[in-house]
PDB file of N, CA and C in Angstrom:
ATOM      1  N   UNK Y   1      -8.508 -18.068  -2.309  1.00 56.00           N
ATOM      2  CA  UNK Y   1      -7.831 -17.938  -1.011  1.00 56.00           C
ATOM      3  C   UNK Y   1      -6.371 -17.733  -1.281  1.00 56.00           C
ATOM      4  N   UNK Y   2      -5.811 -16.946  -0.325  1.00 64.00           N
ATOM      5  CA  UNK Y   2      -4.369 -16.685  -0.431  1.00 64.00           C
ATOM      6  C   UNK Y   2      -3.564 -17.831   0.119  1.00 64.00           C
ATOM      7  N   UNK Y   3      -2.279 -17.835  -0.173  1.00 70.00           N
ATOM      8  CA  UNK Y   3      -1.431 -18.942   0.273  1.00 70.00           C
ATOM      9  C   UNK Y   3      -1.336 -19.015   1.809  1.00 70.00           C
ATOM     10  N   UNK Y   4      -1.317 -17.755   2.448  1.00 69.00           N
ATOM     11  CA  UNK Y   4      -1.217 -17.808   3.951  1.00 69.00           C
ATOM     12  C   UNK Y   4      -2.472 -18.440   4.494  1.00 69.00           C
ATOM     13  N   UNK Y   5      -3.674 -18.200   3.992  1.00 70.00           N
ATOM     14  CA  UNK Y   5      -4.884 -18.785   4.468  1.00 70.00           C
ATOM     15  C   UNK Y   5      -4.782 -20.280   4.342  1.00 70.00           C
ATOM     16  N   UNK Y   6      -4.319 -20.791   3.139  1.00 78.00           N
ATOM     17  CA  UNK Y   6      -4.294 -22.187   2.945  1.00 78.00           C
ATOM     18  C   UNK Y   6      -3.252 -22.878   3.873  1.00 78.00           C
ATOM     19  N   UNK Y   7      -2.095 -22.239   4.091  1.00 78.00           N
ATOM     20  CA  UNK Y   7      -1.120 -22.796   4.964  1.00 78.00           C
ATOM     21  C   UNK Y   7      -1.606 -22.880   6.389  1.00 78.00           C
ATOM     22  N   UNK Y   8      -2.151 -21.761   6.935  1.00 73.00           N
ATOM     23  CA  UNK Y   8      -2.622 -21.769   8.306  1.00 73.00           C
ATOM     24  C   UNK Y   8      -3.791 -22.753   8.512  1.00 73.00           C
ATOM     25  N   UNK Y   9      -4.674 -22.817   7.542  1.00 75.00           N
ATOM     26  CA  UNK Y   9      -5.787 -23.743   7.653  1.00 75.00           C
ATOM     27  C   UNK Y   9      -5.233 -25.261   7.642  1.00 75.00           C
ATOM     28  N   UNK Y  10      -4.256 -25.500   6.764  1.00 81.00           N
ATOM     29  CA  UNK Y  10      -3.655 -26.846   6.721  1.00 81.00           C
ATOM     30  C   UNK Y  10      -2.969 -27.147   8.065  1.00 81.00           C
ATOM     31  N   UNK Y  11      -2.221 -26.202   8.591  1.00 78.00           N
ATOM     32  CA  UNK Y  11      -1.463 -26.421   9.791  1.00 78.00           C
ATOM     33  C   UNK Y  11      -2.405 -26.655  10.990  1.00 78.00           C
ATOM     34  N   UNK Y  12      -3.489 -25.892  11.085  1.00 76.00           N
ATOM     35  CA  UNK Y  12      -4.415 -26.093  12.105  1.00 76.00           C
ATOM     36  C   UNK Y  12      -5.118 -27.496  11.992  1.00 76.00           C
ATOM     37  N   UNK Y  13      -5.482 -27.875  10.739  1.00 80.00           N
ATOM     38  CA  UNK Y  13      -6.095 -29.190  10.507  1.00 80.00           C
ATOM     39  C   UNK Y  13      -5.184 -30.298  10.887  1.00 80.00           C
ATOM     40  N   UNK Y  14      -3.885 -30.125  10.565  1.00 82.00           N
ATOM     41  CA  UNK Y  14      -2.895 -31.162  10.945  1.00 82.00           C
ATOM     42  C   UNK Y  14      -2.820 -31.371  12.452  1.00 82.00           C
ATOM     43  N   UNK Y  15      -2.778 -30.240  13.155  1.00 78.00           N
ATOM     44  CA  UNK Y  15      -2.705 -30.338  14.655  1.00 78.00           C
ATOM     45  C   UNK Y  15      -3.933 -30.999  15.213  1.00 78.00           C
ATOM     46  N   UNK Y  16      -5.061 -30.689  14.684  1.00 79.00           N
ATOM     47  CA  UNK Y  16      -6.354 -31.317  15.113  1.00 79.00           C
ATOM     48  C   UNK Y  16      -6.330 -32.852  14.764  1.00 79.00           C
ATOM     49  N   UNK Y  17      -5.761 -33.190  13.605  1.00 84.00           N
ATOM     50  CA  UNK Y  17      -5.666 -34.581  13.209  1.00 84.00           C
ATOM     51  C   UNK Y  17      -4.726 -35.342  14.148  1.00 84.00           C
ATOM     52  N   UNK Y  18      -3.608 -34.732  14.549  1.00 82.00           N
ATOM     53  CA  UNK Y  18      -2.718 -35.445  15.491  1.00 82.00           C
ATOM     54  C   UNK Y  18      -3.411 -35.709  16.794  1.00 82.00           C
ATOM     55  N   UNK Y  19      -4.162 -34.753  17.289  1.00 80.00           N
ATOM     56  CA  UNK Y  19      -4.870 -34.916  18.550  1.00 80.00           C
ATOM     57  C   UNK Y  19      -5.919 -35.997  18.408  1.00 80.00           C
ATOM     58  N   UNK Y  20      -6.713 -35.938  17.299  1.00 82.00           N
ATOM     59  CA  UNK Y  20      -7.833 -36.845  17.084  1.00 82.00           C
ATOM     60  C   UNK Y  20      -7.333 -38.251  17.039  1.00 82.00           C
ATOM     61  N   UNK Y  21      -6.208 -38.487  16.378  1.00 85.00           N
ATOM     62  CA  UNK Y  21      -5.656 -39.852  16.161  1.00 85.00           C
ATOM     63  C   UNK Y  21      -4.855 -40.299  17.417  1.00 85.00           C
ATOM     64  N   UNK Y  22      -4.750 -39.489  18.453  1.00 82.00           N
ATOM     65  CA  UNK Y  22      -4.066 -39.876  19.574  1.00 82.00           C
ATOM     66  C   UNK Y  22      -2.574 -39.993  19.498  1.00 82.00           C
ATOM     67  N   UNK Y  23      -1.982 -39.320  18.511  1.00 83.00           N
ATOM     68  CA  UNK Y  23      -0.528 -39.366  18.292  1.00 83.00           C
ATOM     69  C   UNK Y  23       0.240 -38.600  19.357  1.00 83.00           C
ATOM     70  N   UNK Y  24      -0.372 -37.650  20.035  1.00 82.00           N
ATOM     71  CA  UNK Y  24       0.288 -36.800  20.991  1.00 82.00           C
ATOM     72  C   UNK Y  24      -0.285 -37.157  22.403  1.00 82.00           C
ATOM     73  N   UNK Y  25       0.638 -36.781  23.393  1.00 78.00           N
ATOM     74  CA  UNK Y  25       0.267 -37.025  24.801  1.00 78.00           C
ATOM     75  C   UNK Y  25      -0.649 -35.882  25.270  1.00 78.00           C
ATOM     76  N   UNK Y  26      -1.188 -36.009  26.484  1.00 74.00           N
ATOM     77  CA  UNK Y  26      -2.063 -35.056  27.054  1.00 74.00           C
ATOM     78  C   UNK Y  26      -1.433 -33.618  27.147  1.00 74.00           C
ATOM     79  N   UNK Y  27      -0.201 -33.535  27.559  1.00 78.00           N
ATOM     80  CA  UNK Y  27       0.403 -32.180  27.609  1.00 78.00           C
ATOM     81  C   UNK Y  27       0.599 -31.597  26.224  1.00 78.00           C
ATOM     82  N   UNK Y  28       0.965 -32.416  25.247  1.00 83.00           N
ATOM     83  CA  UNK Y  28       1.148 -31.949  23.849  1.00 83.00           C
ATOM     84  C   UNK Y  28      -0.189 -31.555  23.269  1.00 83.00           C
ATOM     85  N   UNK Y  29      -1.179 -32.274  23.670  1.00 78.00           N
ATOM     86  CA  UNK Y  29      -2.537 -32.049  23.161  1.00 78.00           C
ATOM     87  C   UNK Y  29      -2.939 -30.575  23.395  1.00 78.00           C
ATOM     88  N   UNK Y  30      -2.791 -30.094  24.584  1.00 81.00           N
ATOM     89  CA  UNK Y  30      -3.191 -28.692  24.908  1.00 81.00           C
ATOM     90  C   UNK Y  30      -2.296 -27.747  24.113  1.00 81.00           C
ATOM     91  N   UNK Y  31      -1.021 -27.978  24.027  1.00 83.00           N
ATOM     92  CA  UNK Y  31      -0.132 -27.225  23.215  1.00 83.00           C
ATOM     93  C   UNK Y  31      -0.570 -27.114  21.728  1.00 83.00           C
ATOM     94  N   UNK Y  32      -0.802 -28.312  21.171  1.00 79.00           N
ATOM     95  CA  UNK Y  32      -1.265 -28.390  19.797  1.00 79.00           C
ATOM     96  C   UNK Y  32      -2.653 -27.688  19.578  1.00 79.00           C
ATOM     97  N   UNK Y  33      -3.546 -27.749  20.571  1.00 80.00           N
ATOM     98  CA  UNK Y  33      -4.797 -27.058  20.461  1.00 80.00           C
ATOM     99  C   UNK Y  33      -4.571 -25.582  20.436  1.00 80.00           C
ATOM    100  N   UNK Y  34      -3.647 -25.066  21.180  1.00 84.00           N
ATOM    101  CA  UNK Y  34      -3.332 -23.625  21.161  1.00 84.00           C
ATOM    102  C   UNK Y  34      -2.735 -23.261  19.795  1.00 84.00           C
ATOM    103  N   UNK Y  35      -1.853 -24.112  19.258  1.00 81.00           N
ATOM    104  CA  UNK Y  35      -1.253 -23.870  17.992  1.00 81.00           C
ATOM    105  C   UNK Y  35      -2.363 -23.815  16.892  1.00 81.00           C
ATOM    106  N   UNK Y  36      -3.300 -24.747  16.985  1.00 79.00           N
ATOM    107  CA  UNK Y  36      -4.332 -24.879  16.016  1.00 79.00           C
ATOM    108  C   UNK Y  36      -5.218 -23.631  16.088  1.00 79.00           C
ATOM    109  N   UNK Y  37      -5.595 -23.247  17.335  1.00 82.00           N
ATOM    110  CA  UNK Y  37      -6.414 -22.058  17.469  1.00 82.00           C
ATOM    111  C   UNK Y  37      -5.730 -20.798  16.943  1.00 82.00           C
ATOM    112  N   UNK Y  38      -4.444 -20.662  17.294  1.00 85.00           N
ATOM    113  CA  UNK Y  38      -3.633 -19.512  16.801  1.00 85.00           C
ATOM    114  C   UNK Y  38      -3.606 -19.521  15.273  1.00 85.00           C
ATOM    115  N   UNK Y  39      -3.292 -20.697  14.674  1.00 80.00           N
ATOM    116  CA  UNK Y  39      -3.200 -20.757  13.231  1.00 80.00           C
ATOM    117  C   UNK Y  39      -4.563 -20.468  12.556  1.00 80.00           C
ATOM    118  N   UNK Y  40      -5.622 -20.864  13.144  1.00 80.00           N
ATOM    119  CA  UNK Y  40      -6.975 -20.653  12.671  1.00 80.00           C
ATOM    120  C   UNK Y  40      -7.207 -19.119  12.686  1.00 80.00           C
ATOM    121  N   UNK Y  41      -6.801 -18.492  13.805  1.00 85.00           N
ATOM    122  CA  UNK Y  41      -6.900 -17.006  13.933  1.00 85.00           C
ATOM    123  C   UNK Y  41      -6.174 -16.275  12.780  1.00 85.00           C
ATOM    124  N   UNK Y  42      -4.928 -16.794  12.574  1.00 83.00           N
ATOM    125  CA  UNK Y  42      -4.047 -16.160  11.545  1.00 83.00           C
ATOM    126  C   UNK Y  42      -4.689 -16.361  10.130  1.00 83.00           C
ATOM    127  N   UNK Y  43      -5.330 -17.551   9.909  1.00 81.00           N
ATOM    128  CA  UNK Y  43      -5.956 -17.804   8.604  1.00 81.00           C
ATOM    129  C   UNK Y  43      -7.150 -16.843   8.441  1.00 81.00           C
ATOM    130  N   UNK Y  44      -7.931 -16.655   9.481  1.00 85.00           N
ATOM    131  CA  UNK Y  44      -9.055 -15.772   9.334  1.00 85.00           C
ATOM    132  C   UNK Y  44      -8.619 -14.327   9.144  1.00 85.00           C
ATOM    133  N   UNK Y  45      -7.596 -13.901   9.841  1.00 88.00           N
ATOM    134  CA  UNK Y  45      -6.993 -12.569   9.660  1.00 88.00           C
ATOM    135  C   UNK Y  45      -6.439 -12.403   8.224  1.00 88.00           C
ATOM    136  N   UNK Y  46      -5.687 -13.405   7.697  1.00 84.00           N
ATOM    137  CA  UNK Y  46      -5.212 -13.343   6.388  1.00 84.00           C
ATOM    138  C   UNK Y  46      -6.364 -13.298   5.333  1.00 84.00           C
ATOM    139  N   UNK Y  47      -7.412 -14.081   5.556  1.00 85.00           N
ATOM    140  CA  UNK Y  47      -8.549 -14.064   4.670  1.00 85.00           C
ATOM    141  C   UNK Y  47      -9.233 -12.685   4.673  1.00 85.00           C
ATOM    142  N   UNK Y  48      -9.337 -12.123   5.917  1.00 91.00           N
ATOM    143  CA  UNK Y  48      -9.978 -10.826   6.009  1.00 91.00           C
ATOM    144  C   UNK Y  48      -9.182  -9.740   5.253  1.00 91.00           C
ATOM    145  N   UNK Y  49      -7.842  -9.857   5.422  1.00 90.00           N
ATOM    146  CA  UNK Y  49      -6.992  -8.867   4.662  1.00 90.00           C
ATOM    147  C   UNK Y  49      -7.115  -9.069   3.159  1.00 90.00           C
ATOM    148  N   UNK Y  50      -7.241 -10.336   2.688  1.00 87.00           N
ATOM    149  CA  UNK Y  50      -7.351 -10.611   1.269  1.00 87.00           C
ATOM    150  C   UNK Y  50      -8.668 -10.012   0.755  1.00 87.00           C
ATOM    151  N   UNK Y  51      -9.700 -10.155   1.534  1.00 92.00           N
ATOM    152  CA  UNK Y  51     -10.999  -9.565   1.149  1.00 92.00           C
ATOM    153  C   UNK Y  51     -10.939  -8.089   1.058  1.00 92.00           C
ATOM    154  N   UNK Y  52     -10.302  -7.460   2.061  1.00 95.00           N
ATOM    155  CA  UNK Y  52     -10.154  -5.970   1.997  1.00 95.00           C
ATOM    156  C   UNK Y  52      -9.416  -5.529   0.736  1.00 95.00           C
ATOM    157  N   UNK Y  53      -8.284  -6.234   0.443  1.00 94.00           N
ATOM    158  CA  UNK Y  53      -7.495  -5.935  -0.734  1.00 94.00           C
ATOM    159  C   UNK Y  53      -8.305  -6.064  -1.986  1.00 94.00           C
ATOM    160  N   UNK Y  54      -9.163  -7.135  -2.082  1.00 95.00           N
ATOM    161  CA  UNK Y  54      -9.926  -7.419  -3.242  1.00 95.00           C
ATOM    162  C   UNK Y  54     -10.976  -6.344  -3.429  1.00 95.00           C
ATOM    163  N   UNK Y  55     -11.582  -5.908  -2.289  1.00 97.00           N
ATOM    164  CA  UNK Y  55     -12.611  -4.835  -2.308  1.00 97.00           C
ATOM    165  C   UNK Y  55     -11.966  -3.513  -2.830  1.00 97.00           C
ATOM    166  N   UNK Y  56     -10.758  -3.224  -2.424  1.00 97.00           N
ATOM    167  CA  UNK Y  56     -10.059  -1.997  -2.849  1.00 97.00           C
ATOM    168  C   UNK Y  56      -9.768  -2.109  -4.324  1.00 97.00           C
ATOM    169  N   UNK Y  57      -9.295  -3.230  -4.795  1.00 97.00           N
ATOM    170  CA  UNK Y  57      -9.015  -3.423  -6.218  1.00 97.00           C
ATOM    171  C   UNK Y  57     -10.291  -3.297  -7.041  1.00 97.00           C
ATOM    172  N   UNK Y  58     -11.375  -3.846  -6.544  1.00 97.00           N
ATOM    173  CA  UNK Y  58     -12.695  -3.781  -7.185  1.00 97.00           C
ATOM    174  C   UNK Y  58     -13.136  -2.313  -7.307  1.00 97.00           C
ATOM    175  N   UNK Y  59     -12.981  -1.557  -6.214  1.00 97.00           N
ATOM    176  CA  UNK Y  59     -13.340  -0.176  -6.185  1.00 97.00           C
ATOM    177  C   UNK Y  59     -12.527   0.622  -7.193  1.00 97.00           C
ATOM    178  N   UNK Y  60     -11.219   0.336  -7.254  1.00 97.00           N
ATOM    179  CA  UNK Y  60     -10.349   1.032  -8.195  1.00 97.00           C
ATOM    180  C   UNK Y  60     -10.731   0.698  -9.599  1.00 97.00           C
ATOM    181  N   UNK Y  61     -11.067  -0.563  -9.879  1.00 97.00           N
ATOM    182  CA  UNK Y  61     -11.477  -1.040 -11.168  1.00 97.00           C
ATOM    183  C   UNK Y  61     -12.817  -0.347 -11.622  1.00 97.00           C
ATOM    184  N   UNK Y  62     -13.694  -0.198 -10.684  1.00 98.00           N
ATOM    185  CA  UNK Y  62     -14.983   0.471 -10.921  1.00 98.00           C
ATOM    186  C   UNK Y  62     -14.764   1.919 -11.338  1.00 98.00           C
ATOM    187  N   UNK Y  63     -13.790   2.548 -10.639  1.00 97.00           N
ATOM    188  CA  UNK Y  63     -13.472   3.974 -11.001  1.00 97.00           C
ATOM    189  C   UNK Y  63     -12.957   4.065 -12.401  1.00 97.00           C
ATOM    190  N   UNK Y  64     -12.061   3.159 -12.773  1.00 97.00           N
ATOM    191  CA  UNK Y  64     -11.452   3.138 -14.099  1.00 97.00           C
ATOM    192  C   UNK Y  64     -12.548   2.847 -15.133  1.00 97.00           C
ATOM    193  N   UNK Y  65     -13.460   1.973 -14.860  1.00 98.00           N
ATOM    194  CA  UNK Y  65     -14.506   1.670 -15.815  1.00 98.00           C
ATOM    195  C   UNK Y  65     -15.425   2.863 -15.963  1.00 98.00           C
ATOM    196  N   UNK Y  66     -15.645   3.634 -14.902  1.00 97.00           N
ATOM    197  CA  UNK Y  66     -16.463   4.819 -15.024  1.00 97.00           C
ATOM    198  C   UNK Y  66     -15.804   5.836 -15.881  1.00 97.00           C
ATOM    199  N   UNK Y  67     -14.452   6.027 -15.682  1.00 97.00           N
ATOM    200  CA  UNK Y  67     -13.700   6.929 -16.511  1.00 97.00           C
ATOM    201  C   UNK Y  67     -13.747   6.569 -17.975  1.00 97.00           C
ATOM    202  N   UNK Y  68     -13.564   5.281 -18.238  1.00 97.00           N
ATOM    203  CA  UNK Y  68     -13.616   4.798 -19.600  1.00 97.00           C
ATOM    204  C   UNK Y  68     -15.045   5.035 -20.223  1.00 97.00           C
ATOM    205  N   UNK Y  69     -16.068   4.898 -19.445  1.00 97.00           N
ATOM    206  CA  UNK Y  69     -17.388   5.104 -19.905  1.00 97.00           C
ATOM    207  C   UNK Y  69     -17.546   6.596 -20.244  1.00 97.00           C
ATOM    208  N   UNK Y  70     -17.013   7.438 -19.460  1.00 96.00           N
ATOM    209  CA  UNK Y  70     -17.064   8.903 -19.692  1.00 96.00           C
ATOM    210  C   UNK Y  70     -16.306   9.238 -21.004  1.00 96.00           C
ATOM    211  N   UNK Y  71     -15.111   8.637 -21.186  1.00 97.00           N
ATOM    212  CA  UNK Y  71     -14.326   8.891 -22.407  1.00 97.00           C
ATOM    213  C   UNK Y  71     -15.131   8.411 -23.628  1.00 97.00           C
ATOM    214  N   UNK Y  72     -15.784   7.213 -23.483  1.00 97.00           N
ATOM    215  CA  UNK Y  72     -16.556   6.705 -24.580  1.00 97.00           C
ATOM    216  C   UNK Y  72     -17.663   7.636 -24.918  1.00 97.00           C
ATOM    217  N   UNK Y  73     -18.359   8.113 -23.912  1.00 96.00           N
ATOM    218  CA  UNK Y  73     -19.486   9.071 -24.196  1.00 96.00           C
ATOM    219  C   UNK Y  73     -18.973  10.327 -24.843  1.00 96.00           C
ATOM    220  N   UNK Y  74     -17.834  10.842 -24.400  1.00 96.00           N
ATOM    221  CA  UNK Y  74     -17.247  12.105 -24.984  1.00 96.00           C
ATOM    222  C   UNK Y  74     -16.860  11.844 -26.432  1.00 96.00           C
ATOM    223  N   UNK Y  75     -16.253  10.720 -26.704  1.00 96.00           N
ATOM    224  CA  UNK Y  75     -15.862  10.386 -28.072  1.00 96.00           C
ATOM    225  C   UNK Y  75     -17.092  10.232 -29.050  1.00 96.00           C
ATOM    226  N   UNK Y  76     -18.079   9.607 -28.474  1.00 95.00           N
ATOM    227  CA  UNK Y  76     -19.356   9.448 -29.268  1.00 95.00           C
ATOM    228  C   UNK Y  76     -20.021  10.812 -29.562  1.00 95.00           C
ATOM    229  N   UNK Y  77     -20.000  11.691 -28.557  1.00 94.00           N
ATOM    230  CA  UNK Y  77     -20.579  13.010 -28.733  1.00 94.00           C
ATOM    231  C   UNK Y  77     -19.697  13.807 -29.740  1.00 94.00           C
ATOM    232  N   UNK Y  78     -18.428  13.642 -29.682  1.00 94.00           N
ATOM    233  CA  UNK Y  78     -17.526  14.399 -30.696  1.00 94.00           C
ATOM    234  C   UNK Y  78     -17.752  13.800 -32.071  1.00 94.00           C
ATOM    235  N   UNK Y  79     -17.964  12.486 -32.193  1.00 94.00           N
ATOM    236  CA  UNK Y  79     -18.230  11.918 -33.555  1.00 94.00           C
ATOM    237  C   UNK Y  79     -19.584  12.412 -34.043  1.00 94.00           C
ATOM    238  N   UNK Y  80     -20.596  12.457 -33.250  1.00 92.00           N
ATOM    239  CA  UNK Y  80     -21.921  12.896 -33.671  1.00 92.00           C
ATOM    240  C   UNK Y  80     -21.817  14.356 -34.121  1.00 92.00           C
ATOM    241  N   UNK Y  81     -21.076  15.187 -33.396  1.00 91.00           N
ATOM    242  CA  UNK Y  81     -20.881  16.594 -33.726  1.00 91.00           C
ATOM    243  C   UNK Y  81     -20.166  16.704 -35.055  1.00 91.00           C
ATOM    244  N   UNK Y  82     -19.097  15.916 -35.265  1.00 91.00           N
ATOM    245  CA  UNK Y  82     -18.365  15.950 -36.471  1.00 91.00           C
ATOM    246  C   UNK Y  82     -19.286  15.593 -37.665  1.00 91.00           C
ATOM    247  N   UNK Y  83     -20.125  14.534 -37.488  1.00 90.00           N
ATOM    248  CA  UNK Y  83     -21.037  14.109 -38.531  1.00 90.00           C
ATOM    249  C   UNK Y  83     -22.019  15.202 -38.850  1.00 90.00           C
ATOM    250  N   UNK Y  84     -22.508  15.927 -37.903  1.00 90.00           N
ATOM    251  CA  UNK Y  84     -23.425  17.042 -38.057  1.00 90.00           C
ATOM    252  C   UNK Y  84     -22.707  18.134 -38.898  1.00 90.00           C
ATOM    253  N   UNK Y  85     -21.532  18.428 -38.579  1.00 88.00           N
ATOM    254  CA  UNK Y  85     -20.792  19.488 -39.303  1.00 88.00           C
ATOM    255  C   UNK Y  85     -20.611  19.057 -40.760  1.00 88.00           C
ATOM    256  N   UNK Y  86     -20.284  17.750 -40.949  1.00 87.00           N
ATOM    257  CA  UNK Y  86     -20.031  17.254 -42.292  1.00 87.00           C
ATOM    258  C   UNK Y  86     -21.279  17.345 -43.138  1.00 87.00           C
ATOM    259  N   UNK Y  87     -22.427  16.991 -42.516  1.00 88.00           N
ATOM    260  CA  UNK Y  87     -23.681  17.013 -43.256  1.00 88.00           C
ATOM    261  C   UNK Y  87     -24.135  18.418 -43.612  1.00 88.00           C
ATOM    262  N   UNK Y  88     -23.819  19.352 -42.706  1.00 81.00           N
ATOM    263  CA  UNK Y  88     -24.244  20.727 -42.938  1.00 81.00           C
ATOM    264  C   UNK Y  88     -23.445  21.467 -43.962  1.00 81.00           C
ATOM    265  N   UNK Y  89     -22.406  20.944 -44.521  1.00 72.00           N
ATOM    266  CA  UNK Y  89     -21.629  21.590 -45.503  1.00 72.00           C
ATOM    267  C   UNK Y  89     -22.266  21.629 -46.780  1.00 72.00           C
TER     268      UNK Y  89
END
């Protein structure tokens, strides 16, 4: 999880804890609920963005691995061809 996700999750949890423990008055309770809901939404948004970024990085990594596999196959084919030429002399 990203730091933003952790922060917003913590902040929302803290607001809920204050409400649950009766530390805040009725008016503050509604305000804190709105803050908690807003922070929860931000945490979900941040997590969604992190997942998108990770998917993009994974896709890029898969492309690089595919390219490396192609280079490996080309090098292997070149080595086999060189061995054939060496044996045919």
